[in-house]
Amino acid sequence: MYDQAEALRNLIRNNERLRTGRGTRILTVTSGKGGVGKSNFSLNFALALQKLGKTVLVFDADIGMANLDVLMGHNATYSIYHLLKQDKTIWDIIQLGPQGLHFVAGGSGMNELLQLSDAQLNKFIDQLDNLQGKYDYLLFDTGAGLSKEAASLIAAAHETIVVTTPEPTAITDAYALMKMVRSFGHEPTFRLVVNRAMDAREGQQTADKIAMAARKFMGIEVPLLGIIADDPNVSRAVRQQTPFTIAYPASDATKGIQSIARAYLDMPALREATSGGIKGFLHKMVRLMK
Ligand SMILES: Nc1ncnc2c1ncn2[C@@H]1O[C@H](COP(=O)(O)OP(=O)(O)OP(=O)(O)O)[C@@H](O)[C@H]1O
Ligand SMILES: [Mg+2]
């Protein structure tokens, strides 16, 4: 029978031929304050990377309020939960979104990880390990704030994109989040995206504030990936349940995303996506979570 799992395996076999980069990179998108635009960013950034020839699998890792599927107008049949608690494979739970985007829907999956037996946990790790080399990027859209699960995910990832708006509360929360992740004793690689900027100047000033504080008080560099304009088309697209880069391809927000995707691919990778691969990442994450 030619079912969804078989169709996906075929698609992914093609991915393997198309893949351009080295190892599969694991990328998290997070913020200190909620509602700053992480999910919209994750979805549209993944679509923009695909346009530039990269293969991306997006994970909705927001524990409390998973909603990536809602943003795509796609009713997800399966989520991480089905992999953990029922007998589904990774190929069963990958969903096909707009423009052929592959994604895994959220739900209560992530905190279920804490209550798994070792055998279940190993099954989970083995299943995700099947993705090794099949995608250029695994992108995790996390919830806001800092749960232990999210912090473990961020600390284990190759890099983390921190999304903030120019609002002072969002800026201080972004800074606090980076500080907290570092207190886990790890050296995460942060990149910054300023969303909802009135203009380029406001976006740059926001980035400068964060970069300066990070340099002075944490001794780390937080390079700016780019700025996305405050654009009413984003909210319009959300109401239409269509990613804004698809619904409004000529909008300011879309232009921002496109230039961020290009900047991201141009930036040298600070942490190599080699040793341990997906398995190494997951073992590290689980260790930190416990
Ligand atoms: N560039 C933008 N211009 C205008 N409005 C925006 C922009 N980005 C996001 N928004 C608005 O902010 C809302 C929240 O966005 P989104 O759901 O992506 O945030 P989030 O950070 O994922 O939230 P949560 O913390 O709850 O997961 C959107 O529904 C939209 O109305
Ligand atoms: Mg979100």
JSON list of C-alpha atoms in Angstrom, two decimals, residues 3 26 49 78 90 96 134 142 167 177 227 278:
[
{"chain": "A", "resi": 3, "resn": "ASP", "atom": "CA", "xyz": [0.54, 5.19, 2.37]},
{"chain": "A", "resi": 26, "resn": "ILE", "atom": "CA", "xyz": [19.89, 21.57, 14.80]},
{"chain": "A", "resi": 49, "resn": "LEU", "atom": "CA", "xyz": [15.40, 28.38, 3.48]},
{"chain": "A", "resi": 78, "resn": "TYR", "atom": "CA", "xyz": [-0.16, 12.92, 14.51]},
{"chain": "A", "resi": 90, "resn": "ILE", "atom": "CA", "xyz": [9.01, 9.13, 12.70]},
{"chain": "A", "resi": 96, "resn": "LEU", "atom": "CA", "xyz": [3.26, 17.86, 4.82]},
{"chain": "A", "resi": 134, "resn": "LYS", "atom": "CA", "xyz": [18.04, 13.50, 5.53]},
{"chain": "A", "resi": 142, "resn": "THR", "atom": "CA", "xyz": [10.07, 26.48, 21.30]},
{"chain": "A", "resi": 167, "resn": "GLU", "atom": "CA", "xyz": [9.87, 46.74, 23.35]},
{"chain": "A", "resi": 177, "resn": "LEU", "atom": "CA", "xyz": [16.82, 34.08, 28.63]},
{"chain": "A", "resi": 227, "resn": "ILE", "atom": "CA", "xyz": [15.20, 42.83, 11.11]},
{"chain": "A", "resi": 278, "resn": "ILE", "atom": "CA", "xyz": [21.23, 13.86, 16.00]}
]
